[in-house]
Amino acid sequence: MKREGEGTIDAAVLEEYVHQVQDGDAEAFIPIAREYQRQLYIYCCRLLGSEQDAEDAVQEIFLKAYQSISGYKATVSFNAWLYKIAYHHCLNLLHRRQLSERLGRLLKGQIFAESAEQEFLRGAFSEPLSRALVSLPAEERSFLVLYVFHDKTYAELSEIIGKTPEAVRKKLTRIRRKVKETMMKWQGEEQWEPSLIQSKS
């Protein structure tokens, strides 16, 4: 089954492009970027809540990937290696944004203002699910988005966040429990989508 936004290049062909880039062929990075551009954009948009921020983030992620591709080894999938860069890049952006927003609220004397990603989540999902996602810390939300909406396996998530598959399983169990509890508080107002956060078979 194809993942959301996934391209059409066979894994073996993709690895060959990677080797060509590592050997100094810069143009071989073009089909790699084309393969992942849409799925990375969707991922960044879901986390950052802004199309412009997502477009900028994707370009920065590809630049980081190109600059560090010499260190990539085929002992892990290129997909997981690239998403690890995207995961940490988006978390850094969110952390900087949160610091900036807190400072702005202090200076303006505001008690609360929704961030861009909170506004996006409220418009993109049902009320119970959006509230549940908004309530999560950025790291947990990013982790759940990778698992649910981008269909990452335990092994891939292990590579992306640098933890064992068993630690990944436990982390997902805790996050799913938190999301379910939040969604169930709103169950009476709108039907929620339990299938989105159930364990995969």
PDB file of C-alpha atoms in Angstrom:
ATOM      1  CA  MET A   1       0.000   0.000   0.000  1.00  0.00           C
ATOM      2  CA  LYS A   2       1.337   3.424  -0.935  1.00  0.00           C
ATOM      3  CA  ARG A   3       1.747   6.019   1.779  1.00  0.00           C
ATOM      4  CA  GLU A   4       0.114   9.406   1.626  1.00  0.00           C
ATOM      5  CA  GLY A   5       1.899  11.680  -0.808  1.00  0.00           C
ATOM      6  CA  GLU A   6       4.424   9.003  -1.734  1.00  0.00           C
ATOM      7  CA  GLY A   7       6.050   9.106  -5.149  1.00  0.00           C
ATOM      8  CA  THR A   8       6.790   6.376  -7.638  1.00  0.00           C
ATOM      9  CA  ILE A   9      10.540   5.656  -7.467  1.00  0.00           C
ATOM     10  CA  ASP A  10      11.459   2.103  -6.537  1.00  0.00           C
ATOM     11  CA  ALA A  11      13.514   1.808  -3.331  1.00  0.00           C
ATOM     12  CA  ALA A  12      16.480   0.303  -5.165  1.00  0.00           C
ATOM     13  CA  VAL A  13      16.438   3.088  -7.764  1.00  0.00           C
ATOM     14  CA  LEU A  14      16.181   5.677  -5.005  1.00  0.00           C
ATOM     15  CA  GLU A  15      19.241   4.218  -3.281  1.00  0.00           C
ATOM     16  CA  GLU A  16      21.113   4.433  -6.585  1.00  0.00           C
ATOM     17  CA  TYR A  17      20.288   8.141  -6.842  1.00  0.00           C
ATOM     18  CA  VAL A  18      21.579   8.571  -3.297  1.00  0.00           C
ATOM     19  CA  HIS A  19      24.855   6.848  -4.200  1.00  0.00           C
ATOM     20  CA  GLN A  20      25.206   9.098  -7.245  1.00  0.00           C
ATOM     21  CA  VAL A  21      24.775  12.201  -5.071  1.00  0.00           C
ATOM     22  CA  GLN A  22      27.334  10.834  -2.624  1.00  0.00           C
ATOM     23  CA  ASP A  23      29.708  10.379  -5.563  1.00  0.00           C
ATOM     24  CA  GLY A  24      29.370  14.054  -6.474  1.00  0.00           C
ATOM     25  CA  ASP A  25      26.471  14.090  -8.954  1.00  0.00           C
ATOM     26  CA  ALA A  26      24.391  16.972  -7.577  1.00  0.00           C
ATOM     27  CA  GLU A  27      21.695  16.602 -10.259  1.00  0.00           C
ATOM     28  CA  ALA A  28      20.861  13.132  -8.951  1.00  0.00           C
ATOM     29  CA  PHE A  29      19.332  14.847  -5.926  1.00  0.00           C
ATOM     30  CA  ILE A  30      16.574  16.346  -8.104  1.00  0.00           C
ATOM     31  CA  PRO A  31      14.524  13.112  -8.448  1.00  0.00           C
ATOM     32  CA  ILE A  32      15.022  12.461  -4.715  1.00  0.00           C
ATOM     33  CA  ALA A  33      13.569  15.864  -3.878  1.00  0.00           C
ATOM     34  CA  ARG A  34      10.755  15.343  -6.379  1.00  0.00           C
ATOM     35  CA  GLU A  35       9.936  11.976  -4.765  1.00  0.00           C
ATOM     36  CA  TYR A  36       9.582  13.374  -1.259  1.00  0.00           C
ATOM     37  CA  GLN A  37       8.495  16.967  -1.792  1.00  0.00           C
ATOM     38  CA  ARG A  38       4.748  16.460  -1.453  1.00  0.00           C
ATOM     39  CA  GLN A  39       4.806  14.085   1.515  1.00  0.00           C
ATOM     40  CA  LEU A  40       7.258  16.308   3.409  1.00  0.00           C
ATOM     41  CA  TYR A  41       5.126  19.349   2.622  1.00  0.00           C
ATOM     42  CA  ILE A  42       2.035  17.623   4.026  1.00  0.00           C
ATOM     43  CA  TYR A  43       3.955  16.607   7.153  1.00  0.00           C
ATOM     44  CA  CYS A  44       5.336  20.122   7.708  1.00  0.00           C
ATOM     45  CA  CYS A  45       1.962  21.733   7.030  1.00  0.00           C
ATOM     46  CA  ARG A  46       0.276  19.531   9.629  1.00  0.00           C
ATOM     47  CA  LEU A  47       2.842  20.493  12.229  1.00  0.00           C
ATOM     48  CA  LEU A  48       3.503  24.136  11.404  1.00  0.00           C
ATOM     49  CA  GLY A  49      -0.024  25.124  10.382  1.00  0.00           C
ATOM     50  CA  SER A  50       1.129  27.438   7.604  1.00  0.00           C
ATOM     51  CA  GLU A  51       1.558  26.711   3.916  1.00  0.00           C
ATOM     52  CA  GLN A  52       4.347  29.287   3.585  1.00  0.00           C
ATOM     53  CA  ASP A  53       6.167  27.995   6.664  1.00  0.00           C
ATOM     54  CA  ALA A  54       5.790  24.447   5.349  1.00  0.00           C
ATOM     55  CA  GLU A  55       7.212  25.386   1.936  1.00  0.00           C
ATOM     56  CA  ASP A  56      10.182  27.107   3.581  1.00  0.00           C
ATOM     57  CA  ALA A  57      10.714  24.169   5.925  1.00  0.00           C
ATOM     58  CA  VAL A  58      10.742  21.644   3.071  1.00  0.00           C
ATOM     59  CA  GLN A  59      13.414  23.624   1.243  1.00  0.00           C
ATOM     60  CA  GLU A  60      15.515  23.832   4.405  1.00  0.00           C
ATOM     61  CA  ILE A  61      15.067  20.110   5.063  1.00  0.00           C
ATOM     62  CA  PHE A  62      16.219  19.247   1.546  1.00  0.00           C
ATOM     63  CA  LEU A  63      19.212  21.562   1.942  1.00  0.00           C
ATOM     64  CA  LYS A  64      20.163  19.860   5.210  1.00  0.00           C
ATOM     65  CA  ALA A  65      19.694  16.450   3.612  1.00  0.00           C
ATOM     66  CA  TYR A  66      21.873  17.361   0.636  1.00  0.00           C
ATOM     67  CA  GLN A  67      24.596  18.775   2.867  1.00  0.00           C
ATOM     68  CA  SER A  68      24.674  15.712   5.105  1.00  0.00           C
ATOM     69  CA  ILE A  69      23.931  12.961   2.585  1.00  0.00           C
ATOM     70  CA  SER A  70      27.553  11.826   2.591  1.00  0.00           C
ATOM     71  CA  GLY A  71      26.911  10.494   6.096  1.00  0.00           C
ATOM     72  CA  TYR A  72      23.910   8.415   5.056  1.00  0.00           C
ATOM     73  CA  LYS A  73      24.440   4.657   5.140  1.00  0.00           C
ATOM     74  CA  ALA A  74      22.020   2.095   3.746  1.00  0.00           C
ATOM     75  CA  THR A  75      21.859   0.303   7.113  1.00  0.00           C
ATOM     76  CA  VAL A  76      18.677   2.368   7.624  1.00  0.00           C
ATOM     77  CA  SER A  77      16.053   3.290   5.056  1.00  0.00           C
ATOM     78  CA  PHE A  78      16.566   6.603   3.278  1.00  0.00           C
ATOM     79  CA  ASN A  79      12.926   7.366   4.055  1.00  0.00           C
ATOM     80  CA  ALA A  80      13.557   7.144   7.811  1.00  0.00           C
ATOM     81  CA  TRP A  81      16.836   9.057   7.500  1.00  0.00           C
ATOM     82  CA  LEU A  82      15.124  11.929   5.668  1.00  0.00           C
ATOM     83  CA  TYR A  83      12.167  12.048   8.040  1.00  0.00           C
ATOM     84  CA  LYS A  84      14.551  12.181  10.988  1.00  0.00           C
ATOM     85  CA  ILE A  85      15.905  15.434   9.554  1.00  0.00           C
ATOM     86  CA  ALA A  86      12.360  16.709   8.992  1.00  0.00           C
ATOM     87  CA  TYR A  87      11.232  15.678  12.483  1.00  0.00           C
ATOM     88  CA  HIS A  88      14.013  17.538  14.276  1.00  0.00           C
ATOM     89  CA  HIS A  89      13.819  20.542  11.955  1.00  0.00           C
ATOM     90  CA  CYS A  90      10.082  21.015  12.589  1.00  0.00           C
ATOM     91  CA  LEU A  91      10.485  20.536  16.332  1.00  0.00           C
ATOM     92  CA  ASN A  92      13.179  23.218  16.380  1.00  0.00           C
ATOM     93  CA  LEU A  93      10.893  25.569  14.449  1.00  0.00           C
ATOM     94  CA  LEU A  94       7.998  24.905  16.826  1.00  0.00           C
ATOM     95  CA  HIS A  95      10.151  25.432  19.901  1.00  0.00           C
ATOM     96  CA  ARG A  96      11.462  28.730  18.527  1.00  0.00           C
ATOM     97  CA  ARG A  97       7.925  29.783  17.623  1.00  0.00           C
ATOM     98  CA  GLN A  98       6.652  28.949  21.100  1.00  0.00           C
ATOM     99  CA  LEU A  99       9.397  31.009  22.708  1.00  0.00           C
ATOM    100  CA  SER A 100       8.641  33.914  20.370  1.00  0.00           C
ATOM    101  CA  GLU A 101       4.898  33.710  21.066  1.00  0.00           C
ATOM    102  CA  ARG A 102       5.445  33.615  24.816  1.00  0.00           C
ATOM    103  CA  LEU A 103       7.677  36.652  24.624  1.00  0.00           C
ATOM    104  CA  GLY A 104       5.151  38.439  22.409  1.00  0.00           C
ATOM    105  CA  ARG A 105       2.309  37.731  24.829  1.00  0.00           C
ATOM    106  CA  LEU A 106       4.398  39.011  27.718  1.00  0.00           C
ATOM    107  CA  LEU A 107       5.238  42.215  25.885  1.00  0.00           C
ATOM    108  CA  LYS A 108       1.651  42.768  24.763  1.00  0.00           C
ATOM    109  CA  GLY A 109       0.125  41.666  28.062  1.00  0.00           C
ATOM    110  CA  GLN A 110      -1.933  38.944  26.361  1.00  0.00           C
ATOM    111  CA  ILE A 111      -2.971  35.920  28.378  1.00  0.00           C
ATOM    112  CA  PHE A 112      -3.468  33.528  25.465  1.00  0.00           C
ATOM    113  CA  ALA A 113      -3.286  33.469  21.697  1.00  0.00           C
ATOM    114  CA  GLU A 114      -3.554  30.440  19.450  1.00  0.00           C
ATOM    115  CA  SER A 115      -0.494  29.500  17.470  1.00  0.00           C
ATOM    116  CA  ALA A 116      -0.612  28.934  13.725  1.00  0.00           C
ATOM    117  CA  GLU A 117      -0.470  25.160  14.081  1.00  0.00           C
ATOM    118  CA  GLN A 118      -3.312  25.229  16.639  1.00  0.00           C
ATOM    119  CA  GLU A 119      -5.482  27.254  14.252  1.00  0.00           C
ATOM    120  CA  PHE A 120      -4.636  24.838  11.440  1.00  0.00           C
ATOM    121  CA  LEU A 121      -5.481  21.748  13.500  1.00  0.00           C
ATOM    122  CA  ARG A 122      -8.799  23.233  14.575  1.00  0.00           C
ATOM    123  CA  GLY A 123      -9.750  23.779  10.936  1.00  0.00           C
ATOM    124  CA  ALA A 124      -8.345  20.541   9.541  1.00  0.00           C
ATOM    125  CA  PHE A 125      -9.858  17.947  11.881  1.00  0.00           C
ATOM    126  CA  SER A 126     -13.038  17.323  13.834  1.00  0.00           C
ATOM    127  CA  GLU A 127     -13.341  19.271  17.066  1.00  0.00           C
ATOM    128  CA  PRO A 128     -12.529  16.348  19.411  1.00  0.00           C
ATOM    129  CA  LEU A 129      -9.513  15.231  17.385  1.00  0.00           C
ATOM    130  CA  SER A 130      -8.199  18.746  16.843  1.00  0.00           C
ATOM    131  CA  ARG A 131      -8.489  19.540  20.555  1.00  0.00           C
ATOM    132  CA  ALA A 132      -6.699  16.309  21.401  1.00  0.00           C
ATOM    133  CA  LEU A 133      -3.853  17.048  18.996  1.00  0.00           C
ATOM    134  CA  VAL A 134      -3.554  20.661  20.123  1.00  0.00           C
ATOM    135  CA  SER A 135      -3.298  19.513  23.741  1.00  0.00           C
ATOM    136  CA  LEU A 136      -0.229  17.390  22.971  1.00  0.00           C
ATOM    137  CA  PRO A 137       3.310  18.761  23.313  1.00  0.00           C
ATOM    138  CA  ALA A 138       4.902  19.436  19.908  1.00  0.00           C
ATOM    139  CA  GLU A 139       7.141  16.356  20.124  1.00  0.00           C
ATOM    140  CA  GLU A 140       4.259  13.989  20.875  1.00  0.00           C
ATOM    141  CA  ARG A 141       2.049  15.557  18.190  1.00  0.00           C
ATOM    142  CA  SER A 142       4.815  15.222  15.604  1.00  0.00           C
ATOM    143  CA  PHE A 143       5.379  11.616  16.655  1.00  0.00           C
ATOM    144  CA  LEU A 144       1.686  10.748  16.342  1.00  0.00           C
ATOM    145  CA  VAL A 145       1.375  12.485  12.962  1.00  0.00           C
ATOM    146  CA  LEU A 146       4.262  10.394  11.621  1.00  0.00           C
ATOM    147  CA  TYR A 147       2.649   7.184  12.863  1.00  0.00           C
ATOM    148  CA  VAL A 148      -0.996   7.807  11.987  1.00  0.00           C
ATOM    149  CA  PHE A 149      -0.971  10.056   8.933  1.00  0.00           C
ATOM    150  CA  HIS A 150       2.360   9.110   7.365  1.00  0.00           C
ATOM    151  CA  ASP A 151       2.161   5.401   8.176  1.00  0.00           C
ATOM    152  CA  LYS A 152       5.640   5.070   9.681  1.00  0.00           C
ATOM    153  CA  THR A 153       6.466   1.670  11.154  1.00  0.00           C
ATOM    154  CA  TYR A 154       7.919   1.085  14.619  1.00  0.00           C
ATOM    155  CA  ALA A 155      11.297   0.437  12.979  1.00  0.00           C
ATOM    156  CA  GLU A 156      11.172   3.704  11.031  1.00  0.00           C
ATOM    157  CA  LEU A 157      10.038   5.672  14.060  1.00  0.00           C
ATOM    158  CA  SER A 158      12.861   4.092  16.019  1.00  0.00           C
ATOM    159  CA  GLU A 159      15.343   5.481  13.496  1.00  0.00           C
ATOM    160  CA  ILE A 160      13.646   8.871  13.342  1.00  0.00           C
ATOM    161  CA  ILE A 161      13.543   9.608  17.065  1.00  0.00           C
ATOM    162  CA  GLY A 162      16.553   7.537  18.120  1.00  0.00           C
ATOM    163  CA  LYS A 163      14.777   5.115  20.478  1.00  0.00           C
ATOM    164  CA  THR A 164      14.280   1.351  20.455  1.00  0.00           C
ATOM    165  CA  PRO A 165      11.182  -0.122  18.768  1.00  0.00           C
ATOM    166  CA  GLU A 166       9.943  -1.207  22.209  1.00  0.00           C
ATOM    167  CA  ALA A 167      10.332   2.354  23.539  1.00  0.00           C
ATOM    168  CA  VAL A 168       8.464   3.575  20.449  1.00  0.00           C
ATOM    169  CA  ARG A 169       5.619   1.143  21.147  1.00  0.00           C
ATOM    170  CA  LYS A 170       5.339   2.293  24.766  1.00  0.00           C
ATOM    171  CA  LYS A 171       5.474   5.958  23.753  1.00  0.00           C
ATOM    172  CA  LEU A 172       2.713   5.485  21.194  1.00  0.00           C
ATOM    173  CA  THR A 173       0.582   3.646  23.753  1.00  0.00           C
ATOM    174  CA  ARG A 174       0.884   6.573  26.178  1.00  0.00           C
ATOM    175  CA  ILE A 175       0.130   9.170  23.489  1.00  0.00           C
ATOM    176  CA  ARG A 176      -2.877   7.246  22.138  1.00  0.00           C
ATOM    177  CA  ARG A 177      -4.246   6.980  25.666  1.00  0.00           C
ATOM    178  CA  LYS A 178      -3.920  10.748  26.170  1.00  0.00           C
ATOM    179  CA  VAL A 179      -5.600  11.467  22.822  1.00  0.00           C
ATOM    180  CA  LYS A 180      -8.456   9.040  23.515  1.00  0.00           C
ATOM    181  CA  GLU A 181      -9.101  10.552  26.932  1.00  0.00           C
ATOM    182  CA  THR A 182      -9.256  14.055  25.470  1.00  0.00           C
ATOM    183  CA  MET A 183     -11.471  12.995  22.568  1.00  0.00           C
ATOM    184  CA  MET A 184     -13.889  11.115  24.805  1.00  0.00           C
ATOM    185  CA  LYS A 185     -14.547  14.319  26.754  1.00  0.00           C
ATOM    186  CA  TRP A 186     -15.946  15.768  23.516  1.00  0.00           C
ATOM    187  CA  GLN A 187     -17.662  12.603  22.292  1.00  0.00           C
ATOM    188  CA  GLY A 188     -21.112  13.929  23.063  1.00  0.00           C
ATOM    189  CA  GLU A 189     -20.723  16.901  20.732  1.00  0.00           C
ATOM    190  CA  GLU A 190     -19.345  15.182  17.650  1.00  0.00           C
ATOM    191  CA  GLN A 191     -18.575  11.680  16.466  1.00  0.00           C
ATOM    192  CA  TRP A 192     -14.841  11.138  16.700  1.00  0.00           C
ATOM    193  CA  GLU A 193     -12.566   8.897  14.678  1.00  0.00           C
ATOM    194  CA  PRO A 194     -11.270   6.153  17.004  1.00  0.00           C
ATOM    195  CA  SER A 195      -9.680   4.282  14.088  1.00  0.00           C
ATOM    196  CA  LEU A 196      -7.087   7.050  13.677  1.00  0.00           C
ATOM    197  CA  ILE A 197      -5.439   6.271  16.986  1.00  0.00           C
ATOM    198  CA  GLN A 198      -5.922   2.522  17.325  1.00  0.00           C
ATOM    199  CA  SER A 199      -2.979   0.141  17.256  1.00  0.00           C
ATOM    200  CA  LYS A 200      -2.110  -1.084  13.786  1.00  0.00           C
ATOM    201  CA  SER A 201      -2.345  -4.769  13.097  1.00  0.00           C
TER     202      SER A 201
END
